[in-house]
Amino acid sequence: MLGDVVETLACPHCGADLAGDTAGLRCAAGHTFDIARQGYVNLLTGTGSVGTADTAAMVAARVDFLGAGHYDPIADALTAACADAAPGTLVDVGAGTGHHLARVLDALPGRYGLALDISKYALRRAARAHPRMGAAVCDAWRPLPVRTGAAARVLNVFAPRNPPELHRILAPEGTLVVAAPTTGHLAELVPALDLLQVDADKQTRIDAKLAPWFTLRARQSVTFTMALDHTAIAGVVAMGPSAWHTDPDRLRSAIADLADPLAVTASVTVSAYDPVRRLPNP
Ligand SMILES: C[S@@+](CC[C@H](N)C(=O)[O-])C[C@H]1O[C@@H](n2cnc3c(N)ncnc32)[C@H](O)[C@@H]1O
Ligand SMILES: [Zn+2]
């Protein structure tokens, strides 16, 4: 694993710094972690909430859909939000296949990225997504295996977020960048394919949950139209949360009734938050 990325990692058992080589990582207390053949390190302790990990099929669908460029405007907005990042590693929490982080790193020569996710299928891809990216399996709901203040930027794109931990790993001068869908996201597909609807108050809830730890600095609306053929429509369903709830036969026949290609709206917000400065504990 890349030395510069290892320098941001902390032991998930005791919080000490991790060091190592291509074979594995260890902390001073002797906790050891293997690096998988595919290049990611497993820093998951216990069983974690692995029930929400993207499956192999979801990851394959995501690779194809993102690789076709359908969400490029989202990657562009994330890249713009990271353009002035202070020195240091960029950490993507719930990074999936590392697609967006790779795009951000392309625009920041010499910078390193760390992809965190609970899905080993996703991280097999992330570990190879960019020569300056490392990948570690962990649970976003538990203490993150990242040193305090080690992240110049923390990204969180359609993924779970645990505000106190995002705050802890972010450098005091760093920025948290969150991408979240609006209620208009995939609006043409939601009723036609009986997909999960994004709540109208999702953004308000995200802001409220982050509020004790972060203040909103800037928000951009990213809305665009995609021309999706039936394969791409099946892919966007298969890679998202509706994949857990949809009957494959019903989905296939509902997709067959749609125009091919179909104009589908993508609608997300990309928000930049400053960390609230906290007084040290007495
Ligand atoms: C909708 S996908 C988004 C992936 C990526 N950010 C992207 O936009 O392509 C959500 C990701 O969160 C991951 N995830 C779900 N639960 C998690 C958890 N408890 N800890 C860490 N990652 C988790 C999934 O494995 C999946 O890769
Ligand atoms: Zn340790």
mmCIF file of C-alpha atoms and ligand atoms in Angstrom:
data_model
loop_
_atom_site.group_PDB
_atom_site.id
_atom_site.type_symbol
_atom_site.label_atom_id
_atom_site.label_comp_id
_atom_site.label_asym_id
_atom_site.label_seq_id
_atom_site.Cartn_x
_atom_site.Cartn_y
_atom_site.Cartn_z
ATOM 1 C CA MET A 1 0.000 0.000 0.000
ATOM 2 C CA LEU A 2 1.156 3.551 -0.743
ATOM 3 C CA GLY A 3 3.343 4.970 2.049
ATOM 4 C CA ASP A 4 1.695 8.388 1.890
ATOM 5 C CA VAL A 5 -1.706 6.806 2.402
ATOM 6 C CA VAL A 6 -0.515 4.536 5.236
ATOM 7 C CA GLU A 7 0.603 7.704 7.029
ATOM 8 C CA THR A 8 -3.054 8.689 7.390
ATOM 9 C CA LEU A 9 -4.183 5.319 8.823
ATOM 10 C CA ALA A 10 -4.778 4.447 12.468
ATOM 11 C CA CYS A 11 -5.204 1.057 14.112
ATOM 12 C CA PRO A 12 -8.924 0.252 14.431
ATOM 13 C CA HIS A 13 -8.274 -1.578 17.736
ATOM 14 C CA CYS A 14 -6.149 0.923 19.666
ATOM 15 C CA GLY A 15 -5.983 4.090 17.524
ATOM 16 C CA ALA A 16 -2.162 4.004 17.235
ATOM 17 C CA ASP A 17 -0.440 4.876 13.970
ATOM 18 C CA LEU A 18 -0.112 2.076 11.405
ATOM 19 C CA ALA A 19 3.008 1.329 9.391
ATOM 20 C CA GLY A 20 3.983 -1.481 7.055
ATOM 21 C CA ASP A 21 4.711 -2.629 3.556
ATOM 22 C CA THR A 22 3.003 -4.432 0.688
ATOM 23 C CA ALA A 23 2.412 -7.540 2.824
ATOM 24 C CA GLY A 24 0.607 -5.940 5.729
ATOM 25 C CA LEU A 25 0.248 -3.168 8.285
ATOM 26 C CA ARG A 26 0.874 -3.159 12.029
ATOM 27 C CA CYS A 27 0.678 -0.812 14.985
ATOM 28 C CA ALA A 28 3.139 -0.449 17.882
ATOM 29 C CA ALA A 29 0.889 -2.625 20.074
ATOM 30 C CA GLY A 30 1.270 -5.508 17.593
ATOM 31 C CA HIS A 31 -2.149 -5.493 15.918
ATOM 32 C CA THR A 32 -1.617 -6.699 12.355
ATOM 33 C CA PHE A 33 -3.667 -6.350 9.171
ATOM 34 C CA ASP A 34 -3.198 -8.175 5.888
ATOM 35 C CA ILE A 35 -3.210 -6.423 2.572
ATOM 36 C CA ALA A 36 -5.414 -8.376 0.183
ATOM 37 C CA ARG A 37 -4.045 -9.630 -3.104
ATOM 38 C CA GLN A 38 -6.280 -7.026 -4.764
ATOM 39 C CA GLY A 39 -4.486 -4.216 -2.914
ATOM 40 C CA TYR A 40 -6.890 -3.073 -0.178
ATOM 41 C CA VAL A 41 -6.344 -3.456 3.563
ATOM 42 C CA ASN A 42 -9.069 -4.846 5.805
ATOM 43 C CA LEU A 43 -9.402 -2.621 8.894
ATOM 44 C CA LEU A 44 -12.898 -3.778 9.806
ATOM 45 C CA THR A 45 -13.246 -4.809 13.424
ATOM 46 C CA GLY A 46 -16.061 -7.100 14.516
ATOM 47 C CA THR A 47 -18.770 -7.868 12.026
ATOM 48 C CA GLY A 48 -19.694 -4.248 11.289
ATOM 49 C CA SER A 49 -23.013 -3.360 9.636
ATOM 50 C CA VAL A 50 -21.975 -5.393 6.600
ATOM 51 C CA GLY A 51 -25.655 -5.783 5.662
ATOM 52 C CA THR A 52 -25.425 -2.445 3.864
ATOM 53 C CA ALA A 53 -22.248 -3.273 1.924
ATOM 54 C CA ASP A 54 -22.654 -3.082 -1.834
ATOM 55 C CA THR A 55 -22.747 -6.594 -3.306
ATOM 56 C CA ALA A 56 -20.627 -7.863 -6.200
ATOM 57 C CA ALA A 57 -23.581 -7.339 -8.578
ATOM 58 C CA MET A 58 -24.175 -3.761 -7.354
ATOM 59 C CA VAL A 59 -20.489 -2.950 -7.767
ATOM 60 C CA ALA A 60 -20.390 -4.395 -11.291
ATOM 61 C CA ALA A 61 -23.409 -2.256 -12.227
ATOM 62 C CA ARG A 62 -21.784 0.839 -10.673
ATOM 63 C CA VAL A 63 -18.516 0.284 -12.557
ATOM 64 C CA ASP A 64 -20.360 0.125 -15.888
ATOM 65 C CA PHE A 65 -22.682 3.053 -15.208
ATOM 66 C CA LEU A 66 -20.026 5.437 -13.862
ATOM 67 C CA GLY A 67 -17.522 4.260 -16.489
ATOM 68 C CA ALA A 68 -19.995 5.270 -19.226
ATOM 69 C CA GLY A 69 -19.744 8.846 -17.897
ATOM 70 C CA HIS A 70 -23.411 9.289 -16.959
ATOM 71 C CA TYR A 71 -22.518 10.965 -13.640
ATOM 72 C CA ASP A 72 -19.556 12.994 -14.945
ATOM 73 C CA PRO A 73 -21.147 16.346 -14.010
ATOM 74 C CA ILE A 74 -21.245 15.131 -10.391
ATOM 75 C CA ALA A 75 -17.555 14.166 -10.520
ATOM 76 C CA ASP A 76 -16.831 17.598 -12.057
ATOM 77 C CA ALA A 77 -18.612 19.368 -9.197
ATOM 78 C CA LEU A 78 -16.732 17.283 -6.619
ATOM 79 C CA THR A 79 -13.459 18.074 -8.390
ATOM 80 C CA ALA A 80 -14.243 21.798 -8.313
ATOM 81 C CA ALA A 81 -15.109 21.552 -4.609
ATOM 82 C CA CYS A 82 -11.680 20.011 -3.930
ATOM 83 C CA ALA A 83 -9.617 22.287 -6.205
ATOM 84 C CA ASP A 84 -8.318 24.466 -3.355
ATOM 85 C CA ALA A 85 -7.753 21.643 -0.867
ATOM 86 C CA ALA A 86 -5.069 22.333 1.726
ATOM 87 C CA PRO A 87 -2.068 19.953 1.583
ATOM 88 C CA GLY A 88 -2.816 16.440 2.777
ATOM 89 C CA THR A 89 -4.709 13.298 1.876
ATOM 90 C CA LEU A 90 -8.268 13.290 0.533
ATOM 91 C CA VAL A 91 -10.437 10.711 2.254
ATOM 92 C CA ASP A 92 -13.665 9.444 0.655
ATOM 93 C CA VAL A 93 -15.982 7.790 3.190
ATOM 94 C CA GLY A 94 -18.265 5.303 1.422
ATOM 95 C CA ALA A 95 -16.108 5.666 -1.692
ATOM 96 C CA GLY A 96 -17.521 2.639 -3.494
ATOM 97 C CA THR A 97 -15.401 1.856 -6.538
ATOM 98 C CA GLY A 98 -13.269 5.004 -6.060
ATOM 99 C CA HIS A 99 -14.569 6.470 -9.319
ATOM 100 C CA HIS A 100 -15.225 9.996 -8.027
ATOM 101 C CA LEU A 101 -12.082 10.141 -5.870
ATOM 102 C CA ALA A 102 -10.002 9.101 -8.891
ATOM 103 C CA ARG A 103 -11.449 11.988 -10.893
ATOM 104 C CA VAL A 104 -10.647 14.401 -8.059
ATOM 105 C CA LEU A 105 -7.060 13.078 -7.807
ATOM 106 C CA ASP A 106 -6.592 13.474 -11.572
ATOM 107 C CA ALA A 107 -7.104 17.205 -11.062
ATOM 108 C CA LEU A 108 -4.742 17.392 -8.072
ATOM 109 C CA PRO A 109 -1.304 16.139 -9.204
ATOM 110 C CA GLY A 110 0.860 14.827 -6.389
ATOM 111 C CA ARG A 111 -2.009 14.414 -3.926
ATOM 112 C CA TYR A 112 -3.056 11.102 -2.380
ATOM 113 C CA GLY A 113 -6.483 9.649 -1.727
ATOM 114 C CA LEU A 114 -7.892 7.071 0.667
ATOM 115 C CA ALA A 115 -11.072 5.204 -0.249
ATOM 116 C CA LEU A 116 -12.995 3.819 2.737
ATOM 117 C CA ASP A 117 -15.924 1.465 2.293
ATOM 118 C CA ILE A 118 -17.449 -1.574 3.956
ATOM 119 C CA SER A 119 -17.769 -3.493 0.659
ATOM 120 C CA LYS A 120 -14.707 -5.499 -0.293
ATOM 121 C CA TYR A 121 -16.115 -5.844 -3.801
ATOM 122 C CA ALA A 122 -16.135 -2.067 -4.148
ATOM 123 C CA LEU A 123 -12.642 -1.731 -2.678
ATOM 124 C CA ARG A 124 -11.171 -4.296 -5.043
ATOM 125 C CA ARG A 125 -12.018 -1.721 -7.709
ATOM 126 C CA ALA A 126 -10.996 1.298 -5.634
ATOM 127 C CA ALA A 127 -7.553 -0.187 -4.922
ATOM 128 C CA ARG A 128 -6.895 -0.111 -8.689
ATOM 129 C CA ALA A 129 -8.860 3.025 -9.534
ATOM 130 C CA HIS A 130 -5.903 5.430 -9.354
ATOM 131 C CA PRO A 131 -2.134 5.098 -8.800
ATOM 132 C CA ARG A 132 -2.319 7.591 -5.923
ATOM 133 C CA MET A 133 -5.261 5.947 -4.138
ATOM 134 C CA GLY A 134 -5.243 3.480 -1.253
ATOM 135 C CA ALA A 135 -8.295 1.561 -0.057
ATOM 136 C CA ALA A 136 -9.369 0.263 3.353
ATOM 137 C CA VAL A 137 -12.393 -1.731 4.484
ATOM 138 C CA CYS A 138 -14.109 -0.224 7.521
ATOM 139 C CA ASP A 139 -17.543 0.600 8.904
ATOM 140 C CA ALA A 140 -18.572 4.265 8.627
ATOM 141 C CA TRP A 141 -20.640 3.853 11.824
ATOM 142 C CA ARG A 142 -17.632 2.915 13.936
ATOM 143 C CA PRO A 143 -14.451 4.863 14.701
ATOM 144 C CA LEU A 144 -12.769 5.393 11.330
ATOM 145 C CA PRO A 145 -9.233 3.938 10.966
ATOM 146 C CA VAL A 146 -7.821 7.376 10.151
ATOM 147 C CA ARG A 147 -5.529 9.572 12.231
ATOM 148 C CA THR A 148 -7.098 12.622 13.866
ATOM 149 C CA GLY A 149 -6.870 15.661 11.584
ATOM 150 C CA ALA A 150 -5.178 13.684 8.773
ATOM 151 C CA ALA A 151 -7.667 14.486 5.987
ATOM 152 C CA ALA A 152 -7.363 17.698 3.975
ATOM 153 C CA ARG A 153 -10.751 17.006 2.411
ATOM 154 C CA VAL A 154 -13.337 14.448 3.387
ATOM 155 C CA LEU A 155 -15.711 13.391 0.621
ATOM 156 C CA ASN A 156 -19.035 11.686 1.191
ATOM 157 C CA VAL A 157 -21.010 10.827 -1.914
ATOM 158 C CA PHE A 158 -24.384 9.060 -1.593
ATOM 159 C CA ALA A 159 -22.980 7.238 1.415
ATOM 160 C CA PRO A 160 -23.435 6.922 5.187
ATOM 161 C CA ARG A 161 -21.960 9.686 7.341
ATOM 162 C CA ASN A 162 -21.095 9.740 11.021
ATOM 163 C CA PRO A 163 -20.557 13.446 11.838
ATOM 164 C CA PRO A 164 -18.297 13.189 14.914
ATOM 165 C CA GLU A 165 -15.914 10.854 13.111
ATOM 166 C CA LEU A 166 -15.891 12.926 9.913
ATOM 167 C CA HIS A 167 -15.046 15.917 12.112
ATOM 168 C CA ARG A 168 -12.289 14.074 13.978
ATOM 169 C CA ILE A 169 -10.410 12.938 10.854
ATOM 170 C CA LEU A 170 -10.685 16.306 9.059
ATOM 171 C CA ALA A 171 -7.850 18.821 9.413
ATOM 172 C CA PRO A 172 -9.018 22.000 11.213
ATOM 173 C CA GLU A 173 -8.589 23.987 7.980
ATOM 174 C CA GLY A 174 -10.131 21.180 5.883
ATOM 175 C CA THR A 175 -13.527 20.900 4.217
ATOM 176 C CA LEU A 176 -16.185 18.210 4.207
ATOM 177 C CA VAL A 177 -17.744 17.784 0.757
ATOM 178 C CA VAL A 178 -21.079 15.954 0.692
ATOM 179 C CA ALA A 179 -23.046 14.941 -2.398
ATOM 180 C CA ALA A 180 -26.649 13.913 -1.821
ATOM 181 C CA PRO A 181 -29.601 13.250 -4.136
ATOM 182 C CA THR A 182 -32.597 15.585 -4.188
ATOM 183 C CA THR A 183 -36.176 14.494 -4.533
ATOM 184 C CA GLY A 184 -35.882 15.156 -8.290
ATOM 185 C CA HIS A 185 -33.099 12.583 -8.744
ATOM 186 C CA LEU A 186 -34.086 9.948 -11.345
ATOM 187 C CA ALA A 187 -37.564 11.515 -11.262
ATOM 188 C CA GLU A 188 -38.672 9.820 -14.494
ATOM 189 C CA LEU A 189 -37.696 6.369 -13.180
ATOM 190 C CA VAL A 190 -39.006 6.516 -9.614
ATOM 191 C CA PRO A 191 -42.738 6.135 -10.351
ATOM 192 C CA ALA A 192 -42.286 4.053 -13.531
ATOM 193 C CA LEU A 193 -40.068 1.460 -11.832
ATOM 194 C CA ASP A 194 -41.393 1.807 -8.286
ATOM 195 C CA LEU A 195 -37.995 2.925 -6.945
ATOM 196 C CA LEU A 196 -37.323 4.333 -3.480
ATOM 197 C CA GLN A 197 -38.160 8.036 -3.405
ATOM 198 C CA VAL A 198 -35.712 10.539 -1.890
ATOM 199 C CA ASP A 199 -37.505 12.395 0.963
ATOM 200 C CA ALA A 200 -38.237 16.060 0.315
ATOM 201 C CA ASP A 201 -36.541 16.936 3.630
ATOM 202 C CA LYS A 202 -33.401 14.824 3.101
ATOM 203 C CA GLN A 203 -31.110 17.858 2.778
ATOM 204 C CA THR A 204 -32.555 19.474 5.903
ATOM 205 C CA ARG A 205 -31.983 16.271 7.828
ATOM 206 C CA ILE A 206 -28.378 15.995 6.608
ATOM 207 C CA ASP A 207 -27.679 19.612 7.597
ATOM 208 C CA ALA A 208 -29.292 19.115 11.006
ATOM 209 C CA LYS A 209 -27.299 15.961 11.695
ATOM 210 C CA LEU A 210 -24.059 17.674 10.694
ATOM 211 C CA ALA A 211 -24.880 20.942 12.508
ATOM 212 C CA PRO A 212 -23.134 20.325 15.833
ATOM 213 C CA TRP A 213 -19.939 19.512 13.951
ATOM 214 C CA PHE A 214 -20.003 21.419 10.662
ATOM 215 C CA THR A 215 -21.288 24.688 9.242
ATOM 216 C CA LEU A 216 -22.430 24.938 5.647
ATOM 217 C CA ARG A 217 -20.133 27.194 3.571
ATOM 218 C CA ALA A 218 -21.401 26.653 0.026
ATOM 219 C CA ARG A 219 -23.945 24.553 -1.809
ATOM 220 C CA GLN A 220 -24.240 23.849 -5.501
ATOM 221 C CA SER A 221 -27.185 22.256 -7.260
ATOM 222 C CA VAL A 222 -26.077 19.833 -9.956
ATOM 223 C CA THR A 223 -28.986 18.993 -12.253
ATOM 224 C CA PHE A 224 -28.634 17.544 -15.730
ATOM 225 C CA THR A 225 -30.357 15.198 -18.146
ATOM 226 C CA MET A 226 -28.945 11.801 -19.068
ATOM 227 C CA ALA A 227 -29.929 9.812 -22.163
ATOM 228 C CA LEU A 228 -30.187 6.300 -20.716
ATOM 229 C CA ASP A 229 -30.775 3.196 -22.792
ATOM 230 C CA HIS A 230 -32.412 0.158 -21.201
ATOM 231 C CA THR A 231 -29.087 -1.348 -20.147
ATOM 232 C CA ALA A 232 -28.075 1.876 -18.411
ATOM 233 C CA ILE A 233 -31.501 2.124 -16.725
ATOM 234 C CA ALA A 234 -31.159 -1.429 -15.408
ATOM 235 C CA GLY A 235 -27.660 -0.474 -14.248
ATOM 236 C CA VAL A 236 -28.649 2.657 -12.344
ATOM 237 C CA VAL A 237 -31.328 0.661 -10.516
ATOM 238 C CA ALA A 238 -28.979 -2.261 -9.837
ATOM 239 C CA MET A 239 -26.268 -0.046 -8.315
ATOM 240 C CA GLY A 240 -28.545 1.939 -5.990
ATOM 241 C CA PRO A 241 -30.600 1.368 -2.848
ATOM 242 C CA SER A 242 -33.605 0.128 -4.831
ATOM 243 C CA ALA A 243 -31.520 -2.923 -5.802
ATOM 244 C CA TRP A 244 -32.377 -4.348 -2.371
ATOM 245 C CA HIS A 245 -36.137 -3.950 -2.869
ATOM 246 C CA THR A 246 -36.898 -4.663 -6.518
ATOM 247 C CA ASP A 247 -38.248 -7.866 -8.017
ATOM 248 C CA PRO A 248 -36.053 -8.603 -11.088
ATOM 249 C CA ASP A 249 -38.880 -9.878 -13.326
ATOM 250 C CA ARG A 250 -41.185 -6.938 -12.592
ATOM 251 C CA LEU A 251 -38.278 -4.553 -13.117
ATOM 252 C CA ARG A 252 -37.354 -6.090 -16.479
ATOM 253 C CA SER A 253 -40.901 -5.793 -17.804
ATOM 254 C CA ALA A 254 -41.291 -2.206 -16.475
ATOM 255 C CA ILE A 255 -38.033 -1.183 -18.175
ATOM 256 C CA ALA A 256 -39.203 -2.778 -21.449
ATOM 257 C CA ASP A 257 -42.168 -0.354 -21.439
ATOM 258 C CA LEU A 258 -39.914 2.737 -21.310
ATOM 259 C CA ALA A 259 -38.591 4.776 -24.228
ATOM 260 C CA ASP A 260 -35.118 3.689 -25.379
ATOM 261 C CA PRO A 261 -33.200 5.881 -24.776
ATOM 262 C CA LEU A 262 -35.088 7.770 -22.081
ATOM 263 C CA ALA A 263 -34.248 11.289 -20.890
ATOM 264 C CA VAL A 264 -33.640 10.913 -17.148
ATOM 265 C CA THR A 265 -32.933 13.741 -14.678
ATOM 266 C CA ALA A 266 -29.979 13.563 -12.319
ATOM 267 C CA SER A 267 -30.341 16.003 -9.432
ATOM 268 C CA VAL A 268 -27.916 16.233 -6.535
ATOM 269 C CA THR A 269 -26.493 18.858 -4.233
ATOM 270 C CA VAL A 270 -22.777 19.207 -3.603
ATOM 271 C CA SER A 271 -22.213 20.960 -0.287
ATOM 272 C CA ALA A 272 -19.017 22.226 1.344
ATOM 273 C CA TYR A 273 -18.960 22.338 5.145
ATOM 274 C CA ASP A 274 -16.369 23.880 7.476
ATOM 275 C CA PRO A 275 -15.599 21.992 10.666
ATOM 276 C CA VAL A 276 -16.781 23.717 13.833
ATOM 277 C CA ARG A 277 -13.777 24.516 16.001
ATOM 278 C CA ARG A 278 -14.148 22.601 19.223
ATOM 279 C CA LEU A 279 -12.560 23.427 22.547
ATOM 280 C CA PRO A 280 -10.270 20.702 23.872
ATOM 281 C CA ASN A 281 -11.819 18.562 26.608
ATOM 282 C CA PRO A 282 -10.970 19.955 30.070
HETATM 283 C C1 LIG B 1 -24.679 4.451 -3.129
HETATM 284 S S1 LIG B 1 -23.052 3.770 -2.913
HETATM 285 C C2 LIG B 1 -22.003 5.186 -3.291
HETATM 286 C C3 LIG B 1 -20.601 4.807 -3.636
HETATM 287 C C4 LIG B 1 -19.714 5.965 -4.133
HETATM 288 N N1 LIG B 1 -19.627 7.046 -3.178
HETATM 289 C C5 LIG B 1 -20.228 6.483 -5.460
HETATM 290 O O1 LIG B 1 -20.874 7.541 -5.481
HETATM 291 O O2 LIG B 1 -19.989 5.820 -6.488
HETATM 292 C C6 LIG B 1 -22.939 3.646 -1.135
HETATM 293 C C7 LIG B 1 -21.640 3.047 -0.655
HETATM 294 O O3 LIG B 1 -21.642 3.053 0.774
HETATM 295 C C8 LIG B 1 -21.087 1.823 1.212
HETATM 296 N N2 LIG B 1 -21.531 1.572 2.583
HETATM 297 C C9 LIG B 1 -22.758 1.157 2.988
HETATM 298 N N3 LIG B 1 -22.771 1.017 4.329
HETATM 299 C C10 LIG B 1 -21.534 1.365 4.778
HETATM 300 C C11 LIG B 1 -20.934 1.420 6.071
HETATM 301 N N4 LIG B 1 -21.623 1.103 7.164
HETATM 302 N N5 LIG B 1 -19.640 1.821 6.141
HETATM 303 C C12 LIG B 1 -18.929 2.142 5.035
HETATM 304 N N6 LIG B 1 -19.442 2.099 3.786
HETATM 305 C C13 LIG B 1 -20.738 1.720 3.670
HETATM 306 C C14 LIG B 1 -21.569 0.808 0.203
HETATM 307 O O4 LIG B 1 -20.781 -0.383 0.209
HETATM 308 C C15 LIG B 1 -21.456 1.608 -1.094
HETATM 309 O O5 LIG B 1 -20.189 1.449 -1.707
HETATM 310 ZN ZN ZN B 2 -3.352 -1.355 17.551
#
